Each structure stands twice: as structure tokens, then as C-alpha cells.
Tab-separated table of C-alpha atoms and ligand atoms in Angstrom:
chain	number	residue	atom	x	y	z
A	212	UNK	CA	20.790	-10.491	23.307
A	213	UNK	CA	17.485	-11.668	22.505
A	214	UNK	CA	16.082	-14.331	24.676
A	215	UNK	CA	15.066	-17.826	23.676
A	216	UNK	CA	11.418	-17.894	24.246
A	217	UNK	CA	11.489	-14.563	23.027
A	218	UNK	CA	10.439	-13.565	19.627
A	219	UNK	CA	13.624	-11.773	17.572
A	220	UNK	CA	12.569	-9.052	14.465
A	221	UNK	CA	15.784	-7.480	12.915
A	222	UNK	CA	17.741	-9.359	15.465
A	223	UNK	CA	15.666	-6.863	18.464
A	224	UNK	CA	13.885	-8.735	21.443
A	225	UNK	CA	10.641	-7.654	20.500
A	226	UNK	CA	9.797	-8.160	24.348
A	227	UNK	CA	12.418	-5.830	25.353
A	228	UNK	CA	11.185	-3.849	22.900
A	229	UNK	CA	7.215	-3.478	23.996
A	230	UNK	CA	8.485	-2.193	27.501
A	231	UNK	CA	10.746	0.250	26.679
A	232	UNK	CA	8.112	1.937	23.569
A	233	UNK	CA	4.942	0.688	25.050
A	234	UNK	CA	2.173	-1.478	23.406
A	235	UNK	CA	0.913	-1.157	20.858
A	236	UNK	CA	3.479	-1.043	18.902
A	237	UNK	CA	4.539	-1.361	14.924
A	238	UNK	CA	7.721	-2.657	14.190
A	239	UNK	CA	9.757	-2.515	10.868
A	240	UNK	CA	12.730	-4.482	9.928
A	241	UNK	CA	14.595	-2.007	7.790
A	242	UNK	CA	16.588	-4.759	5.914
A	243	UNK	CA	13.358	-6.565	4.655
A	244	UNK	CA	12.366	-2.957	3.397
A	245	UNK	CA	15.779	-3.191	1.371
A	246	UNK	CA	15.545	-6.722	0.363
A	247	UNK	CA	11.848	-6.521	-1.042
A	248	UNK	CA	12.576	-3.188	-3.174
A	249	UNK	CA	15.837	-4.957	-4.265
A	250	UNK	CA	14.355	-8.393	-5.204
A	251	UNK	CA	11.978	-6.039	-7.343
A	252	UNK	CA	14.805	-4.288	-8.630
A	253	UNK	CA	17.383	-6.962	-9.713
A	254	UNK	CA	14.275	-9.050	-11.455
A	255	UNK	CA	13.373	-5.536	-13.872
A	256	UNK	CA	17.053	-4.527	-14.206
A	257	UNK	CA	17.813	-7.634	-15.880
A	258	UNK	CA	15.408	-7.026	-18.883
A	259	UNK	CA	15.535	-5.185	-22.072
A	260	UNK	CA	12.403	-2.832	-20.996
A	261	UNK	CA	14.089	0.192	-18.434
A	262	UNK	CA	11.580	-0.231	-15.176
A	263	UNK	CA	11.451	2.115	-12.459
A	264	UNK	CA	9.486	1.043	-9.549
A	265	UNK	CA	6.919	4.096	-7.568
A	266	UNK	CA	5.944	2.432	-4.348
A	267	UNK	CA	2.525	3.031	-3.459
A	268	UNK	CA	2.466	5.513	-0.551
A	269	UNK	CA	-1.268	4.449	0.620
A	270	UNK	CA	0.328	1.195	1.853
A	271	UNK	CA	2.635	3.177	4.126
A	272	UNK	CA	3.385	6.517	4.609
A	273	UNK	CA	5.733	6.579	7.227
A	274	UNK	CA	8.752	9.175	6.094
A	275	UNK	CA	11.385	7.101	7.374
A	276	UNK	CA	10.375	3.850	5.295
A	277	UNK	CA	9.735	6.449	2.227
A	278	UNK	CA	13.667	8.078	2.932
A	279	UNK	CA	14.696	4.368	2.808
A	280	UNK	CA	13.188	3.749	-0.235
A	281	UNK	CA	14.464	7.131	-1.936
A	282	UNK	CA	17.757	5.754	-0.949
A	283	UNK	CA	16.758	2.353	-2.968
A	284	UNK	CA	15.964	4.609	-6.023
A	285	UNK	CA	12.124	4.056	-5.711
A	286	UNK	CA	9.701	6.711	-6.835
A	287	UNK	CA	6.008	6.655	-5.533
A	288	UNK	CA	2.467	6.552	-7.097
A	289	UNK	CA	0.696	9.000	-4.970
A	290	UNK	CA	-3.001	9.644	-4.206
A	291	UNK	CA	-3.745	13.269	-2.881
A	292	UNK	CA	-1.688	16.085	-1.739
A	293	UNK	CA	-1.375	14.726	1.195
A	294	UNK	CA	0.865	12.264	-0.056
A	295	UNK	CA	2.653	14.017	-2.796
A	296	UNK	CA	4.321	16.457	0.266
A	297	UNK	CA	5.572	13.105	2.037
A	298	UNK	CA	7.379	11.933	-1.558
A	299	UNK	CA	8.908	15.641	-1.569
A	300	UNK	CA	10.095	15.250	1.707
A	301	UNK	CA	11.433	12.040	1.339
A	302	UNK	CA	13.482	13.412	-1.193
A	303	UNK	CA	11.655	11.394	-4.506
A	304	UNK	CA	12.622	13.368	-7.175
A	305	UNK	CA	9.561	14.487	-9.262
A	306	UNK	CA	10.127	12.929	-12.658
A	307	UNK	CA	9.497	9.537	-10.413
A	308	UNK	CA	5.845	10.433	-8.899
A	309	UNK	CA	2.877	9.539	-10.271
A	310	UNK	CA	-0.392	11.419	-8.751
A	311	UNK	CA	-3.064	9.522	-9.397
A	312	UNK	CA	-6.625	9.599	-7.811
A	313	UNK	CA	-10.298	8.959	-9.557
A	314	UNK	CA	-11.828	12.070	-7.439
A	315	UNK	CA	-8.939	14.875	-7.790
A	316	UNK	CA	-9.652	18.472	-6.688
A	317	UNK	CA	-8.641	22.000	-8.108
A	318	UNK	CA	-6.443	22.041	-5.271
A	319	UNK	CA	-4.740	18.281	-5.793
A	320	UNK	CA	-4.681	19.257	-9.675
A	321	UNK	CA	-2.981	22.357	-8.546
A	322	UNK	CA	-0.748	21.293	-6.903
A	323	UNK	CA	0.422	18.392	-8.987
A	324	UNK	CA	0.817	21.014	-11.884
A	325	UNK	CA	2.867	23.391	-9.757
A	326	UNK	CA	4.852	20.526	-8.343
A	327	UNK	CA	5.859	18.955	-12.013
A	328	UNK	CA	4.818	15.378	-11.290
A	329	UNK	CA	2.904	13.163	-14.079
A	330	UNK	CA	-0.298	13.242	-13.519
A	331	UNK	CA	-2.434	10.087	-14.102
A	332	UNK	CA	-5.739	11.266	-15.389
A	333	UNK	CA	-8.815	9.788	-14.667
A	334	UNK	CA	-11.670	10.606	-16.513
A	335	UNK	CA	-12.701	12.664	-19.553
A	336	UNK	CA	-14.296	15.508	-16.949
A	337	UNK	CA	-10.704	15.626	-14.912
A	338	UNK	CA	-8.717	15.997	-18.621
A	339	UNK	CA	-10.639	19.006	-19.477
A	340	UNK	CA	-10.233	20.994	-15.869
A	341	UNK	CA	-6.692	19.795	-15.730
A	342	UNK	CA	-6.282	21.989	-18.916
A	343	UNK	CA	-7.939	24.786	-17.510
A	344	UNK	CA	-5.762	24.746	-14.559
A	345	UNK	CA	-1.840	24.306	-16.907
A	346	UNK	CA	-3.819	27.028	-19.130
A	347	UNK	CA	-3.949	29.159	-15.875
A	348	UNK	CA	-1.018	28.575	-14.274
A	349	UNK	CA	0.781	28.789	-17.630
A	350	UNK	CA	2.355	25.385	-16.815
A	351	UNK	CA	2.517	22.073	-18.876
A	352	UNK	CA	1.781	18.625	-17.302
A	353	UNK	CA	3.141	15.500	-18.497
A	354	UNK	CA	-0.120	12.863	-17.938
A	355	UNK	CA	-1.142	9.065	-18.393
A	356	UNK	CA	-4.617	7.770	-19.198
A	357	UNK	CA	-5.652	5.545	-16.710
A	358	UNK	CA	-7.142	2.756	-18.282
A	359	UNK	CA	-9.920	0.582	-17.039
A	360	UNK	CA	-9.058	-2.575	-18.191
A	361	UNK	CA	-12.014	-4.590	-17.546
A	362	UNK	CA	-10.448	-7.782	-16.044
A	363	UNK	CA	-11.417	-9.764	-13.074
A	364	UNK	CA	-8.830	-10.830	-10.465
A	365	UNK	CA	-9.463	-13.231	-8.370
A	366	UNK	CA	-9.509	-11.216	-5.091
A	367	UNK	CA	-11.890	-9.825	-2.387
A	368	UNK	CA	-14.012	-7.658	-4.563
A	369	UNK	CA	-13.197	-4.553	-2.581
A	370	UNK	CA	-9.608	-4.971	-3.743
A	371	UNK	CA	-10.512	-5.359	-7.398
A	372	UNK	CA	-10.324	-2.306	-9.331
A	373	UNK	CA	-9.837	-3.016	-13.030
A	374	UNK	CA	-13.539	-4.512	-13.292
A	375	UNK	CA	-15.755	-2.731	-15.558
A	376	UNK	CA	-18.052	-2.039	-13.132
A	377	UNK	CA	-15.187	-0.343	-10.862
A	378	UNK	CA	-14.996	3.389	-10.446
A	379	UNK	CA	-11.485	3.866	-11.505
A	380	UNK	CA	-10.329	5.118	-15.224
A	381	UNK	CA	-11.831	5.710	-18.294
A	382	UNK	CA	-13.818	2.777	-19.992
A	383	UNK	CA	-11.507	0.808	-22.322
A	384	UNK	CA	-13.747	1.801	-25.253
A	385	UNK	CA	-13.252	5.308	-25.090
A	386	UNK	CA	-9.519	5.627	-24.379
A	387	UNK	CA	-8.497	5.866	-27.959
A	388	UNK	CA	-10.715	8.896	-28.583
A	389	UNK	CA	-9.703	10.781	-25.047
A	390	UNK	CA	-6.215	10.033	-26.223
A	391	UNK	CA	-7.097	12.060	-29.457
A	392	UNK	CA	-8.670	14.608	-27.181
A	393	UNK	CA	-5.463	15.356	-25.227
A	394	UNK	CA	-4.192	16.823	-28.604
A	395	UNK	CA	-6.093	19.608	-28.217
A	396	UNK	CA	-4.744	21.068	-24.947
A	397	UNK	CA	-1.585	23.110	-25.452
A	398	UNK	CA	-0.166	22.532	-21.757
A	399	UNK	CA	-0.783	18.796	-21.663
A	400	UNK	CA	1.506	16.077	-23.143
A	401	UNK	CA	0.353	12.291	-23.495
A	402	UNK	CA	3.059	10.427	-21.943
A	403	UNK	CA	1.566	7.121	-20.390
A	404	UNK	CA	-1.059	4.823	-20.019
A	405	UNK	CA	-1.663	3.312	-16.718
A	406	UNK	CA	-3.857	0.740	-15.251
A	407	UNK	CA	-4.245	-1.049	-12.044
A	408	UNK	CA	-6.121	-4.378	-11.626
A	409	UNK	CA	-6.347	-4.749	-7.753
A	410	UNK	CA	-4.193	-5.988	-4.956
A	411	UNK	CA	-3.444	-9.398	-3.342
A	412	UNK	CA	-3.457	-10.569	-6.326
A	413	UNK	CA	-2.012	-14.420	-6.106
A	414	UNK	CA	-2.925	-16.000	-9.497
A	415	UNK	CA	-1.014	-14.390	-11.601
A	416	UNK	CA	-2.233	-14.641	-14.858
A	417	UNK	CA	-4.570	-11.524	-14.857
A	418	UNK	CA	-1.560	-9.579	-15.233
A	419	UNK	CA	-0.516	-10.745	-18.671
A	420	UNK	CA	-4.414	-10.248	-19.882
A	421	UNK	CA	-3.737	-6.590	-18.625
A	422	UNK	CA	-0.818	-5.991	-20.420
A	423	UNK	CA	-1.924	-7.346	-23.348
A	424	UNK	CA	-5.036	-4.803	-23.498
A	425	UNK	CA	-2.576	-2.286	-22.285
A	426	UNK	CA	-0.781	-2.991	-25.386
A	427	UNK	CA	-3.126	-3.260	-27.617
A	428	UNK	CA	-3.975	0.176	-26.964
A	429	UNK	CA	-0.469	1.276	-27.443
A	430	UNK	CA	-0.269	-0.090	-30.504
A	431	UNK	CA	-3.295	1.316	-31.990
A	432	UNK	CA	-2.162	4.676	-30.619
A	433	UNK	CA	0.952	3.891	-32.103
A	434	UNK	CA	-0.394	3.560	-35.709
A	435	UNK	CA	-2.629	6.800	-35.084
A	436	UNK	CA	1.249	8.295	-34.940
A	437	UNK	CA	0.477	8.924	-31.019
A	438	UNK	CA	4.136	8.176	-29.143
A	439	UNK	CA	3.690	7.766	-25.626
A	440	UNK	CA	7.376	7.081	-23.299
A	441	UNK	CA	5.115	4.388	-20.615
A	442	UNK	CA	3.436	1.520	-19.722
A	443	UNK	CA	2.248	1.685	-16.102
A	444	UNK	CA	0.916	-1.189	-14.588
A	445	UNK	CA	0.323	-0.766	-11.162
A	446	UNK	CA	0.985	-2.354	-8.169
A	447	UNK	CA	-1.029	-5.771	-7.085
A	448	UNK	CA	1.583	-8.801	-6.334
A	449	UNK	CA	0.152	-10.344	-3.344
A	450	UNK	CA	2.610	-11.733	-0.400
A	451	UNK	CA	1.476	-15.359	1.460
A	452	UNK	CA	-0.243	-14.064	4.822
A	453	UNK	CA	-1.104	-17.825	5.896
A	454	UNK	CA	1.032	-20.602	5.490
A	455	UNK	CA	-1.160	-22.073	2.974
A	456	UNK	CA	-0.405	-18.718	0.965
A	457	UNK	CA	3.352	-18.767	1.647
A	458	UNK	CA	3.250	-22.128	-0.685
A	459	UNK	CA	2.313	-19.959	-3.676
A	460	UNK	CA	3.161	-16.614	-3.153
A	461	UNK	CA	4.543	-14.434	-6.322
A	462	UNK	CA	7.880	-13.475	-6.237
A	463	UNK	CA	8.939	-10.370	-9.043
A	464	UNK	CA	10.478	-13.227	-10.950
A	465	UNK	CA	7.365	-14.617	-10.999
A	466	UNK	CA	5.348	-10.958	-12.251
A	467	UNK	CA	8.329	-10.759	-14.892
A	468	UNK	CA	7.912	-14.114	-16.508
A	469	UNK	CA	4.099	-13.169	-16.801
A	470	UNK	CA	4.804	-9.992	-18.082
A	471	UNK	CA	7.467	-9.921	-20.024
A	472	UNK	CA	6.294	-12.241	-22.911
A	473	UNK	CA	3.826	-9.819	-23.267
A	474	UNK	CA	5.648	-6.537	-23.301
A	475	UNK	CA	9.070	-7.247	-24.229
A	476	UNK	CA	9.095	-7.303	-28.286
A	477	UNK	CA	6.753	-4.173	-28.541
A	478	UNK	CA	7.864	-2.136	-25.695
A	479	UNK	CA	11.835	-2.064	-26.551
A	480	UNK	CA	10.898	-1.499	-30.175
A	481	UNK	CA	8.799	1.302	-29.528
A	482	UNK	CA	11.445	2.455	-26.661
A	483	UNK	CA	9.265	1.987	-23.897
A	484	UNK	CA	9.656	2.400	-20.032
A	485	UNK	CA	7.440	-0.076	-17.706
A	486	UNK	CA	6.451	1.719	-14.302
A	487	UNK	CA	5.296	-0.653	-11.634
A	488	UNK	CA	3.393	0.707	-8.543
A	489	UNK	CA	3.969	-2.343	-5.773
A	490	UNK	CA	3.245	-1.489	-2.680
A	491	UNK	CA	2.092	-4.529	-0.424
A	492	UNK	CA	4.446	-6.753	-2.162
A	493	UNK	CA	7.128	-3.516	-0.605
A	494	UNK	CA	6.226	-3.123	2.877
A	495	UNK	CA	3.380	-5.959	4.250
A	496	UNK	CA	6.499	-8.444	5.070
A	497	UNK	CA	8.774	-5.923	6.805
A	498	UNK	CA	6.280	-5.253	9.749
A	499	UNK	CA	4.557	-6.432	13.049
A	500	UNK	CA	2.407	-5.425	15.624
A	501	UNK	CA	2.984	-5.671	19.112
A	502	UNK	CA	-0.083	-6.114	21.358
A	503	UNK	CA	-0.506	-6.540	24.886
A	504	UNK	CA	-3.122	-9.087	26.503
A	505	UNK	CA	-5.566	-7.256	28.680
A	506	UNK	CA	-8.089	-9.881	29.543
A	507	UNK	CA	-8.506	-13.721	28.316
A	508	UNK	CA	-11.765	-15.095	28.317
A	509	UNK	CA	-13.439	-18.057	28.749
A	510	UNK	CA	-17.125	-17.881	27.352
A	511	UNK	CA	-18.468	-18.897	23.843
A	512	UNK	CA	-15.070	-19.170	22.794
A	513	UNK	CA	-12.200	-18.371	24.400
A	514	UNK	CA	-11.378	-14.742	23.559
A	515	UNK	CA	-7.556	-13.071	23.823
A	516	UNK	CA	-8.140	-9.625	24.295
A	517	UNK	CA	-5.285	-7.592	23.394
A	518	UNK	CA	-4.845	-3.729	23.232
A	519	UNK	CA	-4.403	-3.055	19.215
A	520	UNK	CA	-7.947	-3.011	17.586
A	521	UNK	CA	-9.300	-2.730	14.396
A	522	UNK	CA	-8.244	1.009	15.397
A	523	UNK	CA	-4.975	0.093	14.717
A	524	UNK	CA	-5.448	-3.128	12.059
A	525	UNK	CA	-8.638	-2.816	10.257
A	526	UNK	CA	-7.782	-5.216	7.109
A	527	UNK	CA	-9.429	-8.516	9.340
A	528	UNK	CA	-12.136	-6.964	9.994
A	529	UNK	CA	-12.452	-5.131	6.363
A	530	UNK	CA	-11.342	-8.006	4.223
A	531	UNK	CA	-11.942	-10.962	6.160
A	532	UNK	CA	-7.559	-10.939	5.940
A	533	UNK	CA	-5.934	-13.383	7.695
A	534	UNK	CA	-2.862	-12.076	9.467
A	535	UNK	CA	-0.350	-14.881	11.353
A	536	UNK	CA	-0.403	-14.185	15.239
A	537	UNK	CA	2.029	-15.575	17.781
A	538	UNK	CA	2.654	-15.342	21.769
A	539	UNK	CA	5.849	-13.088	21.775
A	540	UNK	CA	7.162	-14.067	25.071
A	541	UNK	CA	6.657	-17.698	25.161
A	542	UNK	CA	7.065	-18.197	21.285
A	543	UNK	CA	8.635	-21.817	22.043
A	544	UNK	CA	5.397	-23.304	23.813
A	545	UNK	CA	3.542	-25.761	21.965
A	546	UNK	CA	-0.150	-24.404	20.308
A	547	UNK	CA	-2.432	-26.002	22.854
A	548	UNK	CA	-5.651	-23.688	23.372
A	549	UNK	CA	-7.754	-22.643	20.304
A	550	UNK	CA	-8.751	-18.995	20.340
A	551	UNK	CA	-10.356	-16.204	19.106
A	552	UNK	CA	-7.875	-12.798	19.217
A	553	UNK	CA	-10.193	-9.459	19.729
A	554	UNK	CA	-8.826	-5.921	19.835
A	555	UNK	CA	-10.491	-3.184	22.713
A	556	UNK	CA	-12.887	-1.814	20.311
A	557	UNK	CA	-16.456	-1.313	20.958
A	558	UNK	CA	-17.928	-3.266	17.860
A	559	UNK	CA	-18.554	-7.346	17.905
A	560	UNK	CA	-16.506	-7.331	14.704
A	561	UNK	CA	-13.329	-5.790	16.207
A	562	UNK	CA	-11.452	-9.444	15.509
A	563	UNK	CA	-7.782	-9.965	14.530
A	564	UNK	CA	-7.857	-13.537	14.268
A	565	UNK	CA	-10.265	-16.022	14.545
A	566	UNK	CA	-9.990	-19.578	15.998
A	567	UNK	CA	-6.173	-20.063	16.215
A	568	UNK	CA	-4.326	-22.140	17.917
A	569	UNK	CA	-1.946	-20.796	20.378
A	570	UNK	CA	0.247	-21.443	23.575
A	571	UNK	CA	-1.922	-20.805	26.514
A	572	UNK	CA	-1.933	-17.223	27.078
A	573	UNK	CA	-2.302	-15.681	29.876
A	574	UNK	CA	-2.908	-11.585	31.030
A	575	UNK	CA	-0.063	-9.435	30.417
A	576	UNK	CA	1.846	-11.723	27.474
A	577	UNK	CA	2.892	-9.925	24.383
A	578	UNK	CA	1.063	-10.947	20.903
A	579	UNK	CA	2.932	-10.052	17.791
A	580	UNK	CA	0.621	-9.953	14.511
A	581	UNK	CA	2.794	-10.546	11.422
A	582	UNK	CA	2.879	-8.697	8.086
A	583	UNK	CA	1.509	-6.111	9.306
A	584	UNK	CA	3.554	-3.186	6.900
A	585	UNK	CA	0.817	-2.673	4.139
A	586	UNK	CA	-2.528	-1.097	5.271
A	587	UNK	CA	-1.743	-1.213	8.570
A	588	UNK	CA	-1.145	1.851	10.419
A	589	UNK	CA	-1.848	3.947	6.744
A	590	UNK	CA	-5.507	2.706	7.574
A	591	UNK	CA	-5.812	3.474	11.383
A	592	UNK	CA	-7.995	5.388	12.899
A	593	UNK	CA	-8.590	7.068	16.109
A	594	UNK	CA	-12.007	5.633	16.824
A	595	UNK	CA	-13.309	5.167	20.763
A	596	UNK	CA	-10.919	7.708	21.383
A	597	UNK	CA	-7.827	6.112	21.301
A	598	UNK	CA	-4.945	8.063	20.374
A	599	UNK	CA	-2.536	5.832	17.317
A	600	UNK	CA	0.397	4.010	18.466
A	601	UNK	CA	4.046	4.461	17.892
A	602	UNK	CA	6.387	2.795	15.323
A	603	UNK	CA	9.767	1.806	15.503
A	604	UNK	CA	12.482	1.012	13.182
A	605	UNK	CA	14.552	-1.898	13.633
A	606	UNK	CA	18.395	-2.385	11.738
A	607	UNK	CA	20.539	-5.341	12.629
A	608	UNK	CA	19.854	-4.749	16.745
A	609	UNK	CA	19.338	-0.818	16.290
A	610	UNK	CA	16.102	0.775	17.001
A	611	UNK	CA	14.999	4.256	16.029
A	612	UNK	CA	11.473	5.663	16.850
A	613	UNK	CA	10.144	6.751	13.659
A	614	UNK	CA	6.590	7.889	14.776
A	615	UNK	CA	6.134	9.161	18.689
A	616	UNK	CA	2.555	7.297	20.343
A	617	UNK	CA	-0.210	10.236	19.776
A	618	UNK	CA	-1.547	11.478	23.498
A	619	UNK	CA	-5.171	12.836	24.759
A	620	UNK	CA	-4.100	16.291	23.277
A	621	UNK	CA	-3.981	15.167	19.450
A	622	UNK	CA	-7.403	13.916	20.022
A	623	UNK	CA	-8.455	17.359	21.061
A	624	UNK	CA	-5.985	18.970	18.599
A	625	UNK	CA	-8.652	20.284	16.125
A	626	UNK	CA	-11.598	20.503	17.548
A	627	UNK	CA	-13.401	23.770	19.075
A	628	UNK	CA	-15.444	24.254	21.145
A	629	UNK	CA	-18.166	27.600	20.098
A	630	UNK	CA	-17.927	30.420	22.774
A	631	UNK	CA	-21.798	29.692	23.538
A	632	UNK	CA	-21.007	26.650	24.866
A	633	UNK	CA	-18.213	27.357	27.078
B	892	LIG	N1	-1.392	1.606	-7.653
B	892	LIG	C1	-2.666	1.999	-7.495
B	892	LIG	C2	-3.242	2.934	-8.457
B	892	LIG	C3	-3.434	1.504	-6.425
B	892	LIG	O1	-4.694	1.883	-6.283
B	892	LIG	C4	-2.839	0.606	-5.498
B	892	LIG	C5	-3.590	0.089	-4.363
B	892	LIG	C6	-1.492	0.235	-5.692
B	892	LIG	C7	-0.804	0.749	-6.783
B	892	LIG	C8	-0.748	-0.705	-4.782
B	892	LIG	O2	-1.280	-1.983	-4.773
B	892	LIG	P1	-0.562	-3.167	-3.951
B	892	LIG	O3	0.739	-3.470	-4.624
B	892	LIG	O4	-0.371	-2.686	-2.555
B	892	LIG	O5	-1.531	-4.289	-4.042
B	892	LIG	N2	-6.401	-1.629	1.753
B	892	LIG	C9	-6.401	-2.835	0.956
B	892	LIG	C10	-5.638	-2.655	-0.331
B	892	LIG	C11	-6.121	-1.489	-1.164
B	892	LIG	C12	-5.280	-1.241	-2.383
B	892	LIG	C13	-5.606	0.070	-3.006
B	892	LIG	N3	-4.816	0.380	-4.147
B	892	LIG	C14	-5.836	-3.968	1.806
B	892	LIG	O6	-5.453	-3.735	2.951
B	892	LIG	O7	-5.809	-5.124	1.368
């Protein structure tokens, strides 16, 4: 039973909760995993282009979240190697992973080639050591182009990545010719062309300018009698993090009506498949973070400070994100105190939330910080020597610990000490 004044999430006391796992503490609602993968799902499987969704792993990497998603029929755009072994133990089948990555090794290029995955090539340099390694493994590789589309969404520019000026993909000018190149490589077959435009993205018409360079490119491959079998556009819907956002937040239904004028026509006539790469859109919704109040503070401003840092939540501090926070326990009280919500890290900027107004709060009370599933505990970090937190799962009152708090020892783990010094 979840107490009034308590705050529920996947119909779990989350107060309950922070005793018996400890604080801090990331919580997922299993169900909202399965509804946001589904909404994606039902809006692309009701279209004339065949869509297959790969969830970005960057945006969480937690195997149980990926195993749910397998289960939804997702596949996963991957970054490193790293990565790619979650996917294959979440049971993705290969034929739905992407690797992608502007900076790939001999190693990541290995094993993407030994693991059969399309590769998403980034540059002219990668195409021709790519072909050195299928050449010496004796191997082919089915690979996109990624594209740098040159168009400017209206984000935080360190979420923007189809500019020009961006360091991901190959210049739009040059793509036709590097598409020619590919012919040249025995092991390598030309099967996509990819792009990805940034993230957060809440106005959506950028999207429809990308897939209309996207396509122009396929047609003029087209009438070079180049074939490709996808159109990948990446990932990018952004969710409403303040309530201001909630108002116009994208839905899928929203991405398809942009999109599909574009595509539709050209893509089912040239038999076509659209890959989309969401991640936030996937997981930011289905999780919070539980944080305990050490100390309140009344100085400059009054200052909450709770025991989840940018350690644990560095998008605030990194993006200047907003992310909602309420008092768990007393969730009913009326906002009456405005203040500022710091984590236990030793920087000034170690803020979660500036200049809110909450319930008075007092030492000890539980703060839950909301949509916290994309970036969150991917991004953490084990600065001032604090060892990561735990996550749970939550399922209609279940709760299953899907990642066990780190301790002292995995701070030590790897490091050595040389016999001179001992
Ligand atoms: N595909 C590619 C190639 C990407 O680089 C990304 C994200 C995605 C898909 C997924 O984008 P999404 O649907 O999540 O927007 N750490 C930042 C976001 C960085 C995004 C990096 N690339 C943040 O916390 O806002």
C-alpha cells in the first residue's frame, strides 16, 4: 500500500522503497519502458515504409531495460564494443544493431566485423581500414554512410550533431563519391545511409529537412544504379522535462506526420526500410532518482542538499537541463519555500535544480528527480570517490534490483599500487 503523502512510481512507495535499497537510488517503471517502445511501434507499424526501431544504448545501458526491450522487438544503435556485448547479451539479434561511432578502433571495427552487425561508417579514412580489416578476416560487412546533413536544430549546441561544423559523418558534398568508393571493396556492401541531427529536439520540423536531404541522396544514388535496403534517421524526439515542455512535447505520431510526407512515395517504391534510433524519447520518462536530504541551508539562497550529485545526474549541470524535483514523503504539502537543490559534490556547479519552489524540507526527507532514464546513470561517474548507486526495477508493485550499489572496493578495483611504493 502506498501511503498518501507518499510519492507512488509503478504503483511502489518510493519511500518504502529508499529504506529498504538505500539512497541514492534510480528507479524504473517497467510498464512506461513498454508503453514508450510501443507508442513508437504502433505509430511506424501503421505505415507503408517497414520501420524497425534500435534504441540507443548510450541513453541507458542497463541489461535488464535492454532484455525488456529485446522482448518489445527493439534492436539498438550502438557506440563501441562496450556496448555491442550488452545488445548480445540482451539477446538483440544482429541483423538489428547498428555500430556506429565517428572515432572507431581496429579493435571496435574488429569486432563489429566478426560479430556481423551493420556497421555505420564514418568517414572516408574509417571506409578504407574497415576494408582492410573484412579483407583480413575474410569477412563481409554490410555498412551505412553516415551522412552529415548540415541542418541546425534548435537545441543546446552540445546536443546538435548534424551541423556542418559537427564532427560526425562525412560532409554532404562528398557522400555521393564515397558511395562510389565503397564499390571498390570486395567485403563491403552499401546498405544504408544514416544521419542523426541531435537530441531534445522539440520543433520538429528539422526532421523533414533531414529526410529530404537524406533522400535526395538516395535518389541520386538511385539513378547512379546504387540500391541501398535503408534510411536511418536517428534518434532525437525530445520528451517535456518542465511543464512548460509537457505542453508541446512530440509524440511518434507527431515524428510520423513530419516524416512521412517526405519518405513515403520514394521509400515504398524503391522498397525501403526506415531505421529510427530513439533513445531519450525510450527511457528519460520511465525513471527517477531518489535522493536523500543531508543538510538544508539557509545562506544566499536557501540550498537542499541532497546525496545524488552531478556524480550521479550530470545533464543540469552539463546542459543547463531542467529536471522536475519533488519532496517524496510529503508530496501533498503545498510549495511554500523557494530553493536551490545541490548534490554532495565538491564543485560550485554541482546543482540539480535551481530556484524551485518546494514544501519546506527538512533533513532526512526523500527528493525524487523525475525523468531521470536517459543520460542519467549511462553518464555517471565516480568522481570524489563515491562509489555509483543502485537501480531498481519497478512492475505493477514488484521490485527487482537490477544493478547492486558499487562499494569502496570497486573504487580500488583497478588500480595498483608499484612494489616501490608499498
Ligand atoms: N543515434 C545516434 C547516432 C546518437 O548519437 C544519439 C544520441 C541517438 C541516436 C539517440 O538520441 P536521442 O533519441 O536520445 O535524442 N547526453 C545528452 C544527449 C546526447 C545524445 C548523443 N547522441 C543529454 O543528456 O541530453
Amino acid at each position: 500500500m502506498v501511503k498518501e503523502e507518499h510519492l507512488s512510481f509503478g504503483s511502489v512507495d518510493v519511500v518504502e522503497l529508499a529504506e529498504r535499497y538505500g539512497t541514492p537510488l534510480y528507479v524504473t517503471d517497467e510498464n512506461k519502458l513498454r508503453a514508450n517502445i510501443r507508442a513508437y511501434k504502433k505509430t511506424f507499424g501503421n505505415t507503408s515504409i517497414g520501420t524497425d526501431i534500435f534504441f540507443a544504448v548510450k541513453a541507458n545501458g542497463n541489461l535488464a531495460l535492454l532484455k525488456v526491450l529485446a522482448q518489445e522487438g527493439a534492436g539498438a544503435d550502438v557506440f563501441s564494443a562496450g556496448e555491442l556485448q550488452l545488445t548480445k547479451l540482451a539477446g538483440i539479434p544482429r541483423e538489428k544493431i547498428l555500430f556506429n561511432g565517428n572515432s572507431k578502433s581496429e579493435d571496435d571495427l574488429r569486432a563489429a566485423v566478426e560479430s556481423g552487425v551493420k556497421i555505420s561508417v564514418d568517414s572516408r579514412d574509417e571506409l578504407r581500414a574497415l576494408a582492410a580489416v573484412t579483407d583480413e578476416r575474410g569477412k563481409e560487412a554490410a555498412i551505412a554512410i553516415r551522412v552529415n546533413p548540415d541542418v541546425s536544430p534548435d537545441v543546446n549546441p552540445k546536443i546538435a550533431t548534424g551541423l556542418k561544423e559537427s564532427k560526425f559523418g562525412v560532409p554532404y558534398p562528398e557522400i555521393i563519391s564515397i558511395c562510389e568508393e565503397v564499390k571498390q571493396y570486395r567485403n563491403i556492401a552499401l546498405t544504408g545511409l544514416h544521419c542523426h541531427i541531435g537530441s531534445q529536439i522539440l520543433k520538429l520540423d528539422v526532421f523533414g529537412e533531414a529526410a529530404e536531404k537524406m533522400m535526395n541522396l538516395v535518389m541520386q544514388l538511385h539513378d547512379r544504379g546504387i540500391e541501398l535496403e535503408f534510411v536511418d534517421l536517428g534518434g532525437g524526439l525530445g520528451i517535456g522535462y518542465s511543464d512548460e515542455d509537457k505542453k508541446i512535447a512530440p509524440t511518434p505520431d507527431d515524428l510520423a506526420a513530419v516524416l512521412l510526407p517526405v519518405l513515403e512515395d520514394r521509400m515504398s517504391s524503391l522498397n525501403l526500410k526506415l531505421i529510427l534510433e530513439p533513445g531519450r524519447s525510450i527511457v528519460g520518462s520511465t525513471t527517477i532518482l531518489l535522493s536523500r536530504v543531508n543538510t538544508v541551508k539557509q545562506a544566499h539562497k536557501n540550498f537542499v542538499a541532497v546525496d545524488a550529485g552531478f556524480n550521479l545526474l550530470i545533464r543540469p549541470v552539463m546542459y543547463d537541463a531542467y529536471h522536475e524535483v519533488v519532496v517524496a514523503n510529503r508530496q501533498n504539502e503545498p510549495a511554500s519555500t523557494l530553493y536551490t537543490v545541490v548534490g554532495p559534490v565538491c564543485e560550485s556547479g554541482d546543482i540539480i535544480a535551481k530556484d524551485r519552489m518546494l514544501p519546506e524540507v527538512k533533513r532526512g526527507d526523500l527528493i525524487a528527480i523525475h525523468d531521470a532514464g536517459a543520460y542519467g546513470f549511462s553518464m555517471s561517474s565516480q568522481y570524489n570517490g563515491r562509489p555509483r548507486c543502485a537501480e531498481v526495477l519497478v512492475n505493477d508493485g514488484e521490485v527487482d534490483l537490477i544493478r547492486a550499489r558499487e562499494s569502496v572496493e570497486d573504487l580500488l578495483r583497478a588500480q595498483k599500487v608499484p612494489e616501490r611504493l608499498t
